[in-house]
Tab-separated table of N, CA and C in Angstrom:
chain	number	residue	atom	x	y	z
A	30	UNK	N	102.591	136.234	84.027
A	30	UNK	CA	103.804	135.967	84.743
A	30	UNK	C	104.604	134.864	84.060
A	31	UNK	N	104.319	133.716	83.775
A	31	UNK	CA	104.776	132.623	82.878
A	31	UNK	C	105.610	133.145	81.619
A	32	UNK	N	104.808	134.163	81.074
A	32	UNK	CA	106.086	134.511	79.462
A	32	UNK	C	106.928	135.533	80.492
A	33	UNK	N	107.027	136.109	81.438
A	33	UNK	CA	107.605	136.492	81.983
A	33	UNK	C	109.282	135.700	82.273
A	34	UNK	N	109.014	134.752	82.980
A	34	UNK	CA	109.925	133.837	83.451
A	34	UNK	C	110.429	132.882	82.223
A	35	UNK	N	109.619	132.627	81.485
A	35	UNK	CA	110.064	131.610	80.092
A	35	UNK	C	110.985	132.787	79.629
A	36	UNK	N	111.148	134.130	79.764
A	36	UNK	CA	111.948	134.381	78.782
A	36	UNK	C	113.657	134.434	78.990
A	37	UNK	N	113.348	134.060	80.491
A	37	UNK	CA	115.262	133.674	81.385
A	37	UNK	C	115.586	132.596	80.508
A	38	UNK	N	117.157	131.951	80.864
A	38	UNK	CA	117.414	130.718	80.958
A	38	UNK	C	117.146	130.075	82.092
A	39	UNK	N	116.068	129.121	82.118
A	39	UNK	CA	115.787	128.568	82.604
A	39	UNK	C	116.967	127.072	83.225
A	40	UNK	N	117.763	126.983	82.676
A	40	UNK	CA	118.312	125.942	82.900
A	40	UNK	C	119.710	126.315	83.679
A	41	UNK	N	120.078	127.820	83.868
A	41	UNK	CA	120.888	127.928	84.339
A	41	UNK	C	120.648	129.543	85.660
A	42	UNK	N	118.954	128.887	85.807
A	42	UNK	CA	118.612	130.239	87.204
A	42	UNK	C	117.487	129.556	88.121
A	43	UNK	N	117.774	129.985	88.942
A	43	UNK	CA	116.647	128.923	89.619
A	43	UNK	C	115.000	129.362	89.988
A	44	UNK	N	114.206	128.908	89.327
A	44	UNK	CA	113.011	128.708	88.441
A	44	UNK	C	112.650	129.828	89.973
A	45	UNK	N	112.789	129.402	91.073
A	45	UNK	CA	112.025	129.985	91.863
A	45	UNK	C	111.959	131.549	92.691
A	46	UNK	N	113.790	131.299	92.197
A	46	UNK	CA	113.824	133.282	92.413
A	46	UNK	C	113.656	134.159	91.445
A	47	UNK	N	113.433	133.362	90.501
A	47	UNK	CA	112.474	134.475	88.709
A	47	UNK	C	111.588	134.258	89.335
A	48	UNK	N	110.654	133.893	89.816
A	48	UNK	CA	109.284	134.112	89.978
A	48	UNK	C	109.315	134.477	91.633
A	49	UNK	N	110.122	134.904	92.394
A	49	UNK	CA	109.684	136.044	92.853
A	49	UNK	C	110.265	137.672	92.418
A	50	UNK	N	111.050	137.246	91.489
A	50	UNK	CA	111.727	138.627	90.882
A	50	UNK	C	110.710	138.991	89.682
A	51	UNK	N	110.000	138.613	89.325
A	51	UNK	CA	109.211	138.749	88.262
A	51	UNK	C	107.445	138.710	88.748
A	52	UNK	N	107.180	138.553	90.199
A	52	UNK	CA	106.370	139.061	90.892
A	52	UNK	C	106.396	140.098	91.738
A	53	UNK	N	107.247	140.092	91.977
A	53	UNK	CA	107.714	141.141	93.552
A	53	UNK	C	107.116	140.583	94.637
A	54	UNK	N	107.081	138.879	94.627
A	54	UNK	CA	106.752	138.740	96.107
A	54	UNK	C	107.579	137.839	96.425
A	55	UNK	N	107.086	137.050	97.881
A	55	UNK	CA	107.636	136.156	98.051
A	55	UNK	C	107.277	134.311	97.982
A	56	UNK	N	107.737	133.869	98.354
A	56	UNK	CA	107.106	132.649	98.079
A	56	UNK	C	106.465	132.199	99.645
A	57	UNK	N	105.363	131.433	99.370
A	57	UNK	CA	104.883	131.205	100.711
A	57	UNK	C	105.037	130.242	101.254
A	58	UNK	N	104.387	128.937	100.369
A	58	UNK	CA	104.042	127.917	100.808
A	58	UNK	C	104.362	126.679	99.280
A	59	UNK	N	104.432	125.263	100.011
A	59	UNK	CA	103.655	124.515	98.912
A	59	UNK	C	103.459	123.144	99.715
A	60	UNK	N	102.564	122.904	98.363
A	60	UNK	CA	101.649	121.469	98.891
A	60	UNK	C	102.375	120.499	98.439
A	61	UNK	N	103.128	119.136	98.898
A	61	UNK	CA	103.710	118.033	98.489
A	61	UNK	C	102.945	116.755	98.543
A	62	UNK	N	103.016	115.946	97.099
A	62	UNK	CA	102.849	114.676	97.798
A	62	UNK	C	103.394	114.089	96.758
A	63	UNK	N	103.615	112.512	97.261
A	63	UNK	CA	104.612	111.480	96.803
A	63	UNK	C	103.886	110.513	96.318
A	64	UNK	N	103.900	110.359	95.556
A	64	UNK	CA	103.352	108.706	95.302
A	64	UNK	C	104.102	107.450	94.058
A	65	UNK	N	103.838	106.398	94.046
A	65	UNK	CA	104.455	105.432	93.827
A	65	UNK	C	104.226	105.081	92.199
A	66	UNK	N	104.900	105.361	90.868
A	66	UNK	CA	103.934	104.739	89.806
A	66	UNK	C	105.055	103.843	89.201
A	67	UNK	N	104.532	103.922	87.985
A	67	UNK	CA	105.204	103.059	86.854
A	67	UNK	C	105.635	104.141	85.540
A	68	UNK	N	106.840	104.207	85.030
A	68	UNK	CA	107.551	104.380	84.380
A	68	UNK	C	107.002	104.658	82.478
A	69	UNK	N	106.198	105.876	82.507
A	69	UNK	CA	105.706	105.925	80.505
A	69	UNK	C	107.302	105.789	80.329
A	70	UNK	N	107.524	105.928	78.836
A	70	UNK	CA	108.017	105.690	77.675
A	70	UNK	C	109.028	106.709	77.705
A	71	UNK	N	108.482	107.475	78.141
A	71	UNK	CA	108.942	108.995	78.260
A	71	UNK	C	110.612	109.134	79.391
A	72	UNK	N	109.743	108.594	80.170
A	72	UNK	CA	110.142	109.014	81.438
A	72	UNK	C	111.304	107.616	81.916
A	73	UNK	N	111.511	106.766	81.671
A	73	UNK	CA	112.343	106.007	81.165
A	73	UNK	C	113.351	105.763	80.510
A	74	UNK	N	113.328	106.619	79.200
A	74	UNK	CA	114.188	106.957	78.513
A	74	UNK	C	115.490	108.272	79.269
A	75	UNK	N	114.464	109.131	80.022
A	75	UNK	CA	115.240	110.243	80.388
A	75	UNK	C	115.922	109.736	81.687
A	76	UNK	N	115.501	109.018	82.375
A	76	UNK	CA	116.056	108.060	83.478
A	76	UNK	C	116.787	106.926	83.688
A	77	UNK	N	116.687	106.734	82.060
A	77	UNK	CA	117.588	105.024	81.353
A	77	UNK	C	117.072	104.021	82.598
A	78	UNK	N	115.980	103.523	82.406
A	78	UNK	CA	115.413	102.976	83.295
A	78	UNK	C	114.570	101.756	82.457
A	79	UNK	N	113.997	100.958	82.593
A	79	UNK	CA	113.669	100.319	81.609
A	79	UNK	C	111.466	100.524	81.826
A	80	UNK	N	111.095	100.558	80.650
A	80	UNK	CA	109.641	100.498	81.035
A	80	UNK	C	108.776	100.168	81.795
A	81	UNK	N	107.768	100.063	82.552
A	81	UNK	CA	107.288	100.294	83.412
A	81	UNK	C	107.816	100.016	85.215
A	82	UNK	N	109.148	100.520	85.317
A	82	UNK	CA	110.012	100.399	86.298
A	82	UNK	C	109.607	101.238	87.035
A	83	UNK	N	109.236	100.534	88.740
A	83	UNK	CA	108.951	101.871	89.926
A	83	UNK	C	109.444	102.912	90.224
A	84	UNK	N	108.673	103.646	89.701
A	84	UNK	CA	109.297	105.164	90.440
A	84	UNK	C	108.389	106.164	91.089
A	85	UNK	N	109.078	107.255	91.611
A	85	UNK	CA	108.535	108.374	92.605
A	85	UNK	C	108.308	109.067	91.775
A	86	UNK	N	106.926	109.620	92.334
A	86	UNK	CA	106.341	111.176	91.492
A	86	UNK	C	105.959	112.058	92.617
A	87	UNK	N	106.790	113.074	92.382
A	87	UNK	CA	106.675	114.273	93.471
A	87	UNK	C	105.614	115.111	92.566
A	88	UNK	N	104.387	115.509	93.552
A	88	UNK	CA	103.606	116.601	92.666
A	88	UNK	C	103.961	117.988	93.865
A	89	UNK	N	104.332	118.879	93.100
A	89	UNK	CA	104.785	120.264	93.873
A	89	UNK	C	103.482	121.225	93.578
A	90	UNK	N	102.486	121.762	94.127
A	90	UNK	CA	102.310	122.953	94.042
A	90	UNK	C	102.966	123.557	95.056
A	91	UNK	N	102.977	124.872	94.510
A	91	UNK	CA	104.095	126.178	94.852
A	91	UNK	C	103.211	127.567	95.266
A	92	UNK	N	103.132	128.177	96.016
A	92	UNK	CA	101.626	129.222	95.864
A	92	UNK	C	103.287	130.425	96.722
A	93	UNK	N	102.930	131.761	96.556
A	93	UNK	CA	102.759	132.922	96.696
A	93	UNK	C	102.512	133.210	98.500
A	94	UNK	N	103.147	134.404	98.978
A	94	UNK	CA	102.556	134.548	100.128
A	94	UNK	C	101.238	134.924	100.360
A	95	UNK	N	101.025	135.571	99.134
A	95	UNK	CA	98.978	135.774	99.614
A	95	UNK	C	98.662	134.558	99.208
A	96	UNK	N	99.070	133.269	99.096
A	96	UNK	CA	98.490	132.397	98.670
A	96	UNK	C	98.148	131.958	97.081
A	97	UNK	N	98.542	132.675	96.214
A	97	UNK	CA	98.178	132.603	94.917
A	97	UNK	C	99.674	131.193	94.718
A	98	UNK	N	98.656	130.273	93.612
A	98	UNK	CA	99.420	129.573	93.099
A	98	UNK	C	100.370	130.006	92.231
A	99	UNK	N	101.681	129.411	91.845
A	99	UNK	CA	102.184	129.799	91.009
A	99	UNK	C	103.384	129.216	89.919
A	100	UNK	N	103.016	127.666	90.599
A	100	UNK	CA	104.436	126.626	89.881
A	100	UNK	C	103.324	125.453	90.733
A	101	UNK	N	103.401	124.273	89.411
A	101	UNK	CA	103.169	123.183	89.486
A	101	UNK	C	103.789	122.434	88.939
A	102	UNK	N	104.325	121.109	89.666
A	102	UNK	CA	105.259	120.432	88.980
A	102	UNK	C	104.892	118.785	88.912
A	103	UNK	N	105.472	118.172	88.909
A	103	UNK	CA	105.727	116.651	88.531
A	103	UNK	C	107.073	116.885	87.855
A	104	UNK	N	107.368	115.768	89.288
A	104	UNK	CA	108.697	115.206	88.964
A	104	UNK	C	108.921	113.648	89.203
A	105	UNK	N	109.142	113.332	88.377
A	105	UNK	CA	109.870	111.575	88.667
A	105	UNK	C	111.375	111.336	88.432
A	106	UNK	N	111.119	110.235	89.842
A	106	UNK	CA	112.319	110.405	90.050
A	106	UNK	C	112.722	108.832	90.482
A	107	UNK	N	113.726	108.026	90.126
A	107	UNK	CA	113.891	106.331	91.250
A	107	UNK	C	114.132	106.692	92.577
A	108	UNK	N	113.759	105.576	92.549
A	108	UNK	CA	113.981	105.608	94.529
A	108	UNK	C	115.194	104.963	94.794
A	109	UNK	N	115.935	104.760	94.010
A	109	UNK	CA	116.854	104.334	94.270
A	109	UNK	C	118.344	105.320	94.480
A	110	UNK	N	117.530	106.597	94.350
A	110	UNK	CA	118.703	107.425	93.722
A	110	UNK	C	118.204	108.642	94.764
A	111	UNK	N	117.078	108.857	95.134
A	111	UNK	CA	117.264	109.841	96.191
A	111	UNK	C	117.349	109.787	97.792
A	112	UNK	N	117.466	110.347	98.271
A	112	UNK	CA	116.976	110.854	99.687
A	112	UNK	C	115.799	111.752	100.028
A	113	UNK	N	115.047	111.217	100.812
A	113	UNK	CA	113.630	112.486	101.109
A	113	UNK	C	114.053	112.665	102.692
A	114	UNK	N	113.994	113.830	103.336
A	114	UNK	CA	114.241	114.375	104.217
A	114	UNK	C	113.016	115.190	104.100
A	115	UNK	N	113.214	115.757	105.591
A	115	UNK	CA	111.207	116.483	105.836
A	115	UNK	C	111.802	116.790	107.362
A	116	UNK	N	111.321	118.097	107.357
A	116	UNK	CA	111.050	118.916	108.894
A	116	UNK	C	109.496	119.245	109.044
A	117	UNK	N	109.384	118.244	110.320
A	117	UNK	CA	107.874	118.863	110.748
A	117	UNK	C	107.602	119.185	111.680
A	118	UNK	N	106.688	120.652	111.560
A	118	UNK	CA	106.313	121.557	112.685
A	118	UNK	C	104.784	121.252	113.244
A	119	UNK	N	104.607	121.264	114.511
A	119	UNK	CA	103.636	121.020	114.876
A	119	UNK	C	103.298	122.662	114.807
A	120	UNK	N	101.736	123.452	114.642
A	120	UNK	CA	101.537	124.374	115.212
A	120	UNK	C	100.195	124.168	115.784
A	121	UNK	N	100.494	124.742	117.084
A	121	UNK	CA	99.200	124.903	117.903
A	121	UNK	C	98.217	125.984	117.953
């Protein structure tokens, strides 16, 4: 599925309806969490941020309605620059 989707432009489709157009399913679910780090070399530069400066790392898994995984991410991001918003459902 991966050389599947690598072979779009990626930069101008959104990553997540190729991969259900290139599965035939839908998307189900994903797992989030946030946590707090420090800034590689890397990631600094692309953020013009200066080295080891606090930032947010969103880790995304992404799974499939039968549950199959299918996108994992890391993203960093400042906290100075987003908003996190969240709807939560209780189910009984």
């Amino acid at each position: 599925m991966g050389e599947a989707v690598i072979e779009h432009q990626l930069e101008s489709n959104d990553v997540f309806a190729l991969i259900e157009r290139v599965t035939g399913r839908r998307l189900g679910s994903a797992n989030l969490a946030l946590e707090a780090v420090s800034a590689d070399s890397h990631s600094a530069a692309t953020l013009q941020v200066p080295d080891s400066a606090p930032l947010l790392l969103l880790e995304r898994l992404t799974h499939l309605d039968d549950g199959t995984p299918v996108d994992l991410e890391y993203i960093r991001m400042c906290g100075d620059r987003i908003t996190l918003r969240s709807n939560l459902l209780r189910d009984i």
